[in-house]
Short mmCIF file of C-alpha atoms and ligand atoms in Angstrom, two decimals:
data_model
loop_
_atom_site.label_atom_id
_atom_site.label_comp_id
_atom_site.label_asym_id
_atom_site.label_seq_id
_atom_site.Cartn_x
_atom_site.Cartn_y
_atom_site.Cartn_z
CA MET A 178 -146.77 5.90 -24.52
CA ALA A 179 -144.28 6.56 -27.35
CA GLN A 180 -141.65 3.96 -28.16
CA LEU A 181 -138.12 4.96 -27.17
CA ILE A 182 -135.43 5.29 -29.83
CA ASP A 183 -132.50 3.59 -28.17
CA GLY A 184 -129.52 5.69 -29.28
CA SER A 185 -127.15 3.86 -26.96
CA ARG A 186 -127.87 0.49 -28.58
CA ILE A 187 -127.81 1.82 -32.16
CA ALA A 188 -124.52 3.66 -31.48
CA LYS A 189 -123.02 0.56 -29.87
CA ASP A 190 -123.92 -1.56 -32.91
CA LEU A 191 -122.24 1.01 -35.19
CA GLN A 192 -119.16 1.14 -32.98
CA ASP A 193 -118.89 -2.66 -32.75
CA GLN A 194 -119.01 -2.86 -36.55
CA LEU A 195 -116.46 -0.07 -36.88
CA ALA A 196 -114.11 -1.77 -34.40
CA GLN A 197 -114.17 -4.89 -36.59
CA THR A 198 -113.47 -2.86 -39.73
CA ILE A 199 -110.56 -1.03 -38.09
CA LEU A 200 -109.17 -4.35 -36.90
CA ALA A 201 -109.30 -5.67 -40.46
CA HIS A 202 -107.16 -2.69 -41.53
CA THR A 203 -104.62 -2.96 -38.72
CA ASN A 204 -104.35 -6.72 -39.31
CA LEU A 205 -103.05 -5.80 -42.76
CA GLY A 206 -100.22 -3.96 -41.05
CA ARG A 207 -101.66 -0.48 -41.36
CA ARG A 208 -101.40 2.08 -38.56
CA ARG A 209 -104.51 2.92 -36.53
CA PRO A 210 -106.64 6.01 -37.31
CA PHE A 211 -105.72 9.10 -35.28
CA LEU A 212 -107.95 11.91 -34.01
CA THR A 213 -106.69 15.16 -32.48
CA VAL A 214 -109.16 17.04 -30.32
CA VAL A 215 -108.40 20.69 -29.55
CA LEU A 216 -109.96 21.92 -26.32
CA VAL A 217 -109.69 25.58 -25.37
CA GLY A 218 -110.48 26.84 -21.87
CA GLU A 219 -112.17 25.22 -18.90
CA ASP A 220 -115.84 24.87 -19.92
CA PRO A 221 -116.95 21.90 -17.76
CA ALA A 222 -119.46 20.52 -20.29
CA SER A 223 -116.84 20.61 -23.07
CA GLN A 224 -114.37 18.78 -20.84
CA ILE A 225 -116.92 15.99 -20.26
CA TYR A 226 -117.78 15.75 -23.99
CA VAL A 227 -114.11 15.53 -24.92
CA ARG A 228 -113.50 12.76 -22.37
CA HIS A 229 -116.43 10.79 -23.83
CA LYS A 230 -115.02 11.23 -27.34
CA GLU A 231 -111.56 10.02 -26.30
CA LYS A 232 -112.98 6.99 -24.52
CA ALA A 233 -115.10 6.07 -27.54
CA CYS A 234 -112.06 6.41 -29.84
CA HIS A 235 -110.09 3.96 -27.78
CA SER A 236 -112.99 1.51 -27.62
CA VAL A 237 -112.98 1.11 -31.43
CA GLY A 238 -109.22 1.23 -32.02
CA ILE A 239 -108.79 4.90 -32.96
CA ASP A 240 -105.81 6.58 -31.31
CA SER A 241 -106.47 10.07 -30.03
CA GLU A 242 -104.89 12.99 -28.27
CA THR A 243 -106.42 16.05 -26.69
CA ILE A 244 -104.48 19.30 -26.95
CA HIS A 245 -105.72 21.50 -24.14
CA LYS A 246 -105.00 25.22 -24.50
CA PRO A 247 -105.79 28.00 -22.01
CA ALA A 248 -108.79 30.27 -22.65
CA SER A 249 -106.31 33.13 -23.14
CA ILE A 250 -104.81 31.65 -26.34
CA SER A 251 -104.97 34.07 -29.28
CA GLU A 252 -106.89 33.27 -32.45
CA GLN A 253 -103.62 33.53 -34.35
CA ASP A 254 -101.91 30.92 -32.15
CA LEU A 255 -104.90 28.60 -32.40
CA VAL A 256 -104.87 28.88 -36.20
CA ALA A 257 -101.10 28.20 -36.15
CA LEU A 258 -101.76 25.01 -34.15
CA ILE A 259 -104.37 23.90 -36.71
CA THR A 260 -101.93 24.59 -39.55
CA GLN A 261 -99.37 22.37 -37.82
CA LEU A 262 -101.93 19.55 -37.41
CA ASN A 263 -102.98 19.89 -41.06
CA ALA A 264 -99.37 19.24 -42.09
CA ASP A 265 -98.94 16.21 -39.81
CA PRO A 266 -99.55 13.04 -41.87
CA SER A 267 -100.19 10.97 -38.73
CA VAL A 268 -103.31 13.06 -37.89
CA ASP A 269 -106.43 11.90 -39.76
CA GLY A 270 -109.04 14.00 -38.01
CA ILE A 271 -109.04 17.39 -36.27
CA LEU A 272 -111.89 18.44 -33.99
CA VAL A 273 -111.99 21.83 -32.31
CA GLN A 274 -114.44 21.55 -29.44
CA LEU A 275 -117.02 24.36 -29.44
CA PRO A 276 -117.84 26.82 -28.03
CA LEU A 277 -114.57 28.78 -28.16
CA PRO A 278 -113.84 31.77 -25.88
CA LYS A 279 -115.55 34.98 -27.02
CA HIS A 280 -112.39 36.69 -28.35
CA ILE A 281 -111.87 33.90 -30.91
CA HIS A 282 -113.92 33.76 -34.11
CA SER A 283 -114.85 30.10 -34.49
CA PHE A 284 -115.43 30.67 -38.23
CA ASN A 285 -111.76 31.57 -38.71
CA VAL A 286 -110.55 28.58 -36.71
CA ILE A 287 -112.85 26.06 -38.41
CA SER A 288 -111.94 27.51 -41.81
CA ALA A 289 -108.26 26.84 -41.06
CA ILE A 290 -108.83 23.07 -40.80
CA ASN A 291 -107.95 21.07 -43.90
CA PRO A 292 -111.45 20.01 -45.14
CA SER A 293 -110.20 16.40 -45.51
CA LYS A 294 -109.43 16.32 -41.78
CA ASP A 295 -112.57 18.22 -40.73
CA VAL A 296 -114.32 15.26 -39.07
CA ASP A 297 -116.94 17.61 -37.61
CA GLY A 298 -118.04 18.60 -41.13
CA LEU A 299 -118.14 22.27 -40.15
CA HIS A 300 -115.63 23.74 -42.63
CA PRO A 301 -117.37 26.03 -45.16
CA TYR A 302 -116.26 23.71 -47.98
CA ASN A 303 -117.83 20.68 -46.28
CA GLN A 304 -120.98 22.65 -45.46
CA GLY A 305 -121.13 23.69 -49.13
CA LEU A 306 -120.80 20.09 -50.31
CA LEU A 307 -123.58 19.13 -47.91
CA ALA A 308 -125.80 21.92 -49.25
CA MET A 309 -125.20 20.56 -52.77
CA ASN A 310 -125.96 16.96 -51.71
CA LYS A 311 -122.32 15.94 -52.30
CA ALA A 312 -121.32 15.66 -48.66
CA ARG A 313 -118.03 14.14 -47.59
CA HIS A 314 -117.88 14.73 -43.82
CA VAL A 315 -121.42 15.29 -42.53
CA PRO A 316 -121.67 17.04 -39.12
CA CYS A 317 -121.90 14.32 -36.47
CA THR A 318 -125.18 15.08 -34.69
CA PRO A 319 -127.22 15.50 -37.92
CA SER A 320 -125.66 12.33 -39.30
CA GLY A 321 -126.57 10.49 -36.07
CA ILE A 322 -130.16 11.79 -36.23
CA MET A 323 -130.57 10.44 -39.77
CA LYS A 324 -129.27 7.04 -38.62
CA LEU A 325 -131.75 7.01 -35.72
CA LEU A 326 -134.59 7.73 -38.16
CA GLU A 327 -133.38 4.99 -40.49
CA ALA A 328 -133.26 2.59 -37.54
CA ILE A 329 -137.00 3.10 -36.91
CA ASP A 330 -137.67 2.86 -40.65
CA PHE A 331 -138.95 6.45 -40.88
CA LYS A 332 -140.20 7.10 -44.41
CA PHE A 333 -138.71 10.48 -45.29
CA GLU A 334 -140.37 11.14 -48.63
CA GLY A 335 -143.68 12.96 -48.48
CA LYS A 336 -143.38 13.68 -44.75
CA ILE A 337 -143.34 17.08 -43.06
CA ALA A 338 -140.49 17.78 -40.63
CA ALA A 339 -140.22 20.71 -38.26
CA VAL A 340 -136.59 21.51 -37.50
CA ILE A 341 -136.44 23.78 -34.48
CA GLY A 342 -133.12 25.64 -34.24
CA ARG A 343 -130.71 26.81 -36.97
CA SER A 344 -127.16 26.30 -35.69
CA ILE A 345 -124.39 25.20 -38.05
CA LEU A 346 -123.79 22.19 -35.76
CA VAL A 347 -127.31 20.76 -35.92
CA GLY A 348 -130.36 22.69 -37.19
CA SER A 349 -129.05 23.92 -40.55
CA PRO A 350 -127.33 20.70 -41.65
CA VAL A 351 -130.15 18.40 -40.49
CA ALA A 352 -132.67 20.51 -42.44
CA ARG A 353 -130.51 20.00 -45.56
CA LEU A 354 -130.20 16.27 -45.01
CA LEU A 355 -133.97 15.94 -44.64
CA LEU A 356 -134.57 18.01 -47.80
CA HIS A 357 -132.20 15.73 -49.70
CA ARG A 358 -134.42 12.81 -48.63
CA ASN A 359 -137.49 14.57 -50.08
CA THR A 360 -138.93 15.52 -46.71
CA THR A 361 -140.73 18.88 -46.61
CA VAL A 362 -138.97 20.99 -44.00
CA ILE A 363 -140.47 23.75 -41.87
CA HIS A 364 -137.48 25.55 -40.33
CA ILE A 365 -138.45 27.16 -37.06
CA HIS A 366 -136.22 29.57 -35.13
CA SER A 367 -136.35 32.18 -32.39
CA LYS A 368 -138.02 34.78 -34.63
CA THR A 369 -140.72 32.48 -36.05
CA PRO A 370 -144.24 33.67 -35.17
CA SER A 371 -146.49 31.04 -33.49
CA PRO A 372 -143.83 28.33 -33.81
CA TRP A 373 -145.93 25.66 -32.05
CA ALA A 374 -148.73 26.05 -34.62
CA LEU A 375 -146.21 25.21 -37.39
CA ALA A 376 -144.55 22.42 -35.42
CA ARG A 377 -147.96 20.79 -34.84
CA GLN A 378 -148.24 20.16 -38.58
CA ALA A 379 -145.14 18.00 -38.64
CA ASP A 380 -144.73 14.23 -38.74
CA LEU A 381 -141.22 14.69 -37.39
CA LEU A 382 -139.81 17.21 -34.91
CA VAL A 383 -136.06 17.71 -34.59
CA VAL A 384 -135.48 19.97 -31.62
CA ALA A 385 -132.09 21.66 -31.18
CA VAL A 386 -132.75 24.94 -29.41
CA GLY A 387 -130.62 24.69 -26.26
CA SER A 388 -133.51 25.56 -23.93
CA ALA A 389 -134.59 23.00 -21.32
CA LYS A 390 -138.08 21.47 -21.71
CA LEU A 391 -139.22 24.18 -24.17
CA ILE A 392 -141.30 21.81 -26.26
CA ASP A 393 -144.54 20.66 -24.62
CA ALA A 394 -147.64 18.88 -25.87
CA LYS A 395 -149.00 21.84 -27.84
CA TRP A 396 -146.06 21.62 -30.27
CA VAL A 397 -146.53 17.91 -31.04
CA ARG A 398 -149.04 16.36 -33.38
CA GLU A 399 -150.51 12.98 -32.38
CA GLY A 400 -148.21 10.23 -33.70
CA ALA A 401 -145.24 12.48 -34.52
CA VAL A 402 -141.63 11.30 -34.16
CA VAL A 403 -139.68 13.50 -31.74
CA ILE A 404 -135.88 13.82 -31.81
CA ASP A 405 -134.50 15.76 -28.84
CA VAL A 406 -130.96 17.08 -29.32
CA GLY A 407 -130.77 19.13 -26.10
CA ILE A 408 -129.10 18.12 -22.88
CA HIS A 409 -129.42 20.09 -19.65
CA ARG A 410 -128.95 19.39 -15.97
CA ILE A 411 -131.77 20.52 -13.67
CA ASP A 412 -131.66 19.61 -9.97
CA ASP A 413 -129.03 16.98 -10.73
CA LYS A 414 -131.23 15.31 -13.36
CA LEU A 415 -130.60 15.39 -17.11
CA CYS A 416 -133.34 16.57 -19.46
CA GLY A 417 -133.63 17.69 -23.07
CA ASP A 418 -135.16 20.57 -25.02
CA VAL A 419 -138.39 18.55 -24.98
CA ASP A 420 -140.57 18.13 -21.89
CA PHE A 421 -140.49 14.33 -22.16
CA ASP A 422 -143.34 13.62 -19.73
CA ALA A 423 -145.59 16.20 -21.40
CA VAL A 424 -145.23 14.76 -24.93
CA LYS A 425 -144.57 11.06 -24.40
CA ASP A 426 -148.24 10.06 -24.81
CA GLN A 427 -148.61 12.08 -27.97
CA ALA A 428 -145.50 11.03 -29.91
CA SER A 429 -145.17 7.66 -31.65
CA TRP A 430 -141.38 7.55 -31.15
CA ILE A 431 -139.15 9.73 -29.01
CA THR A 432 -135.46 9.88 -28.15
CA PRO A 433 -134.67 9.79 -24.43
CA VAL A 434 -132.19 12.18 -22.80
CA PRO A 435 -129.64 10.84 -22.06
CA LYS A 436 -129.04 7.80 -24.31
CA GLY A 437 -130.76 9.19 -27.38
CA VAL A 438 -128.93 11.53 -29.76
CA GLY A 439 -125.74 11.97 -27.66
CA PRO A 440 -124.22 8.51 -28.24
CA MET A 441 -124.99 8.82 -31.98
CA THR A 442 -123.01 12.06 -32.24
CA ILE A 443 -119.98 10.22 -30.91
CA ALA A 444 -120.48 7.15 -33.11
CA CYS A 445 -120.69 9.38 -36.20
CA LEU A 446 -117.54 11.25 -35.19
CA LEU A 447 -115.71 7.91 -35.10
CA LEU A 448 -117.12 7.00 -38.53
CA ASN A 449 -116.00 10.36 -39.98
CA CYS A 450 -112.56 9.85 -38.49
CA PHE A 451 -112.32 6.38 -39.99
CA ASN A 452 -113.42 7.74 -43.39
CA ALA A 453 -110.72 10.44 -43.22
CA TYR A 454 -108.17 7.73 -42.40
CA VAL A 455 -109.23 5.55 -45.36
CA ALA A 456 -109.18 8.58 -47.68
CA SER A 457 -105.61 9.36 -46.57
CA PHE A 458 -104.47 6.01 -48.01
CA ASP A 459 -106.22 6.75 -51.31
CA LYS A 460 -104.18 9.96 -51.59
CA VAL A 461 -100.71 8.37 -51.39
N1 LIG B 688 -119.86 21.28 -29.01
C1 LIG B 688 -121.05 20.66 -28.84
N2 LIG B 688 -121.25 19.73 -29.80
C2 LIG B 688 -120.16 19.76 -30.59
C3 LIG B 688 -119.80 19.02 -31.76
O1 LIG B 688 -120.51 18.15 -32.28
N3 LIG B 688 -118.59 19.35 -32.29
C4 LIG B 688 -117.81 20.32 -31.75
N4 LIG B 688 -116.65 20.58 -32.34
N5 LIG B 688 -118.12 21.00 -30.68
C5 LIG B 688 -119.30 20.73 -30.11
#
C-alpha cells in the first residue's frame, strides 16, 4: 500500500507559519493583507471553493471580501470592476474564480488584472515569467504540488514525470516547474496516442484531467509517485481523477482526495497574497 501524502497537514503547517509572519507585520503597526475574490454566477462548486478561500484567509489574518456578480454581467463591466480593484491601494490580491460564464472571455478578464495583484499567477505576464524561470506569482495548485513533492523529499533531477492535462491552471504550469527542476516531462493530453503506455514510464504522475477515476493501474509504474488534482462527487462520495483503490498498491506515494492537493492550493493562494502585500510596501 502506497504512503499517503497528507496535504491537510502540510497546508496547515504552512498556514500556521504564515499566520505568525503576518502577526509579526501587524504587530509593527501595519495593516493586514487584503484579498478580493470576484465570483460570477451561481456555479455551486465555485461557491464552495470561494467559501473555503475566505475561511482560510481569516484563519491566517488576511482580510478578504467576495464580490459576487450575476452570470449576466458583461465582459466590459467585469473588466471595469477589475480596473477599479487595480487602482485600490488597500487591495493586495485579486482572484477571479474560474470558470466564467461562456459569454465572457476569461483571457480578457485575467489580462486586465494588474500582474502584481494576480495572486492566481494566471496573467500572461506572470505565465511568461514562469516560462522563463523568473516566476513571481506561481499558480496556486502547481505551487502546492511542488511543495507536496518537496515534503516527501522527491528528487526531481533525473526523474521522468508524466503530466496528464494541459490547462493554464495546472497542467501547463506544473510541467514548466518540473522542467525547471531538471525533471524530464512527458506531457500527455486528450490527443496523445496510447497515453497509458507513456505514463507507465514515469516516476511521477501529475493527473489534472477533470475526469473521475480515469487513471487505473495500467497507467502507473510500480513505485511511482501519484499526485491527483481532480475532485468529483460520485454517489455522495468524493473521488479524484485517479482510481485510488486500483493504483494504491502500485504507487509508492499517493495524494488522497480529499485532503491531498486541495488544501495546498488554498495555502499557496494565501502565500501569494502575502507576497503581494509585502511587495506593495517595497513600492512606496
Ligand atoms: N477554479 C478552480 N481552481 C481555480 C483556481 O485555482 N483559481 C481560480 N481563479 N479559479 C479556479
